[in-house]
Amino acid sequence: MKREERIYEYIQEQSQYITKDDFKGRVGFDAQGIASALDILRNNVSKELNSLYRQGVIVKFLGRPVRYFDKGELESRLGVQLGVGPFQFESVEEIAPLAEAKPVNPFVRLIGADRSLRKQVEQAKAAILYPPDGLHTLIVGQTGVGKTLFAHLMFEYGKVMHRFAEDAPFVTFNCADYYNNSQLLISHIFGHMKGAFTGADTAKAGLVEEADGGVLFLDEIHRLPPEGQEMIFYFMDTGTFNRLGETTRSRHAKVLIIGATTEDPNSALTKTFVRRIPNIIRIHPLSERTLDEKLDIIRLMFQDEAQRVKKPIRVGVESVKALVGSIGNGNVGQLKSNIKLLCAQAFLNGIDNPKCMEVDFKILPTQLKEGLLTLSANRQDLMELTKRLGGEQFLVILPPGRKLQLEDDDEAREPFNLYQVVEDKVDLLKEEGISSDLIKQIVATDVNVYVKNLYNKKNSVNMTTRERLLKIVDASLVDFSEQISLYVQKRMNRSYRDRFLYAFSLHLSAFLKRVKAKETIPYMEIEGAVPQNSLCLAVAMEIGGLIEQHYHIKVPRVEIEYIALLLESAEDDDLEDKIVILVLAHGKGTASSMLEVAQRLFGNTDNSTLAVDMPLDVNPQEVLDKITAMLRAVRCQKGILILADMGSLCNFGPLLSERLRVPVRTIDMVSTPLILEAMRKVDVAGMDLDTVYDSLRSFHGYEAVDMAEGERLAEQAHEVIVTICSTGQGTALKLKALVKDILRQAGCVMEVIPVGLVNLEERLAEIAEEHRIVAAVGMKKPKMRIPFIPLEQLIDGEGEAILRELVTGRRHTIPSPENRSLVVKKLCEESLQKFLTYLNPAKVLPLLLSFDQRLEERLQKKLPNPMRIRLLVHCGCALERIVTRSSLTYTADRSELPAEKLAALQTAAEVFEESLQLHVPEDELCFMAEMI
């Protein structure tokens, strides 16, 4: 545990022990007392206390000595909500009056405010409460996600928290209305003087003056022209503005600006404007929000319609599934429009029915019906949705003021009838003209979901499966079903618990009734829903034989298919949850190959270990979306362990954790031994995610090492390299990846820590307390006496050799070709990924390096790395121009170019003709000759 965490935990625990009688005056704990209790130097304790205070998690009570108290405990005891800190007080009594007024938080009306939108709501609250007048905010999200509603709630929250007066204005303006006339648009916002432009017959105040003391909401703010953005950010900085036609900015207004856009701010707005907006809130598309939220939104919208027509609305479960599955780019706005149209149709269809309106699947338009197919293709989501809906056929929505409820009481329902489940589904899908193959897939999935939900629901009360069955079927049938259940467990070598017993007993009862009534079993179309070579089908055939032997009846083939469906449906969820191992690596087959080897060695092929390859020409966002979709289809509640090689793949963890709501841990520098060890610990030892993660961080492979080497590795575990760039992010993280590659080639195991220029020396001192800093690499030489390699020296190549010498203790006087070109290769690869569209950088780069080697041999000299990088990137782009027939034309005087260099380039460029049949024109070679 870090020092700051220890101190915060101590304050949290001790704050709870303050009695009611002692909770007065200056409460809390001073730095000296904490230092003595935790055996930490007092000056270090003071430093961490100030950090915790600035974060707003503890409050400060002024005086001698200064005391600190847990903010959460303080709010709980006094019944107040302080908001975003930091906070300091003279005494507890100073805070008590705040408890008298307990305003209602308007965000409680926002569906998802405590779930997927929790972070956004906290951002919004912080923006409103930030002293002195709040933070100007930009809300980003697709059309229809609710940006305008969110802005209104921010304004309401500001009134509740007394940031705005009760009569404060909320002014809305859509910048798209006048985007073709920038002069008129700016005039609307800031006003204009008489004669400022043609048609300005009188002076007019703008929206900024109208919104004084409140909020100006600028929708589609990306439509503002650059000059309008400049006027807005000047107003944000100074609070002053001028009307169009005025020469001085002498007018004043206090306005909080909230903008909304569907575009990427970094590309749609000027950089200067974006920098002026410190708070950017991104609203997720509805498709990325939780299933519970989607259902809550659908219920709320139907409830609004029920209020309008003053009668209940019965919504078929298939219709609800279709609505959920149809959620796309239109988001909440499109969903609301769809529900209004459905209710209008239902109202017309049921105009003679005064009791309720029916929203049946049959009245859905084609595009909404397709939503059912979309949802059915995602087995996990379909199962979760069916579980949420409680297995009912209808959802009854009552007008507000009456409790929402599901229509039927559980005890009044008919016993489970698998035939009816299949018949209803096949009828429905056949009417829509869906193919037989797709019907089989959907039926199999629906039966699976229905059986799981049936058992879980029926057994939610404290009653054994046998006791519940005896209420529905006779004892002899239950006895026979129990024998079949035991037979299945033995035959398939796994425990089915009671789910199969429950479903099979009810289904067998329905089958025997059909035989007795001489009814045929319908829908031969389900044949093939279970693979014909599956164990489930084989065991179903054996069960059919046992039924024939016991009841002396003929069991038809189609009945065997039904039993196979039951077996398959009872199977999946009996597997114990496991940690999911996700192997990620750059390259077309790198991750897959490593995982295949590890699985064959370990004998593990279950779906809890997955691999994803990331070709170098694929956008990381596409890979992230693919991984998210893959993981949503597996059980990963116990967490996900990512084993990645480098770069962006190592940063997927927090994003996946936020999307999937499960813990995620990431380890870089993946290898086959690391995958094997992770599989062993997850599969055999049964560790939790954090335990597996901690144990794997110190894993260095299975190979034997001598004592000297072991001691060196042990020492290196406490050694680090620091990379220094302006923020500690972005470039510093790329530099970290480059340094790690150099260390890997040098055979060293060492941590690389990126840091920024802000508080550089203090950050280095903190790192030095727990590690030995071997070297610093980057933009600025630190004052601390440690070896420093400037960024330009690393790029030149000399710094690479120095770094290897520092970490291995030996100088590489003759580096291998791979080591010699590592920096060049990495930087060229990154640039080519940005510039090339048609050519694959991974395929072109080896040829470019070969071109570089031939060129140096012909010139008989080594080119400096910066020149090599510029040359190779230009050459790679030239190849793409050749493919697209858009080569450059050299217009300067060719006679001034050195002939020997041009000849060397022509010879080196032959590598592209040999490998790609691409001839590099002389014009392109002239540009390269000019470079060198």
PDB file of C-alpha atoms in Angstrom, residues 284 475 518 549 690:
ATOM      1  CA  HIS A 284     -22.308   7.328 -24.054  1.00  0.00           C
ATOM      2  CA  ALA A 475     -44.546 -39.017  -8.106  1.00  0.00           C
ATOM      3  CA  LYS A 518     -52.839 -38.874 -30.095  1.00  0.00           C
ATOM      4  CA  GLN A 549     -38.499 -49.104 -22.552  1.00  0.00           C
ATOM      5  CA  ASP A 690      -5.409  -9.483  -7.841  1.00  0.00           C
TER       6      ASP A 690
END
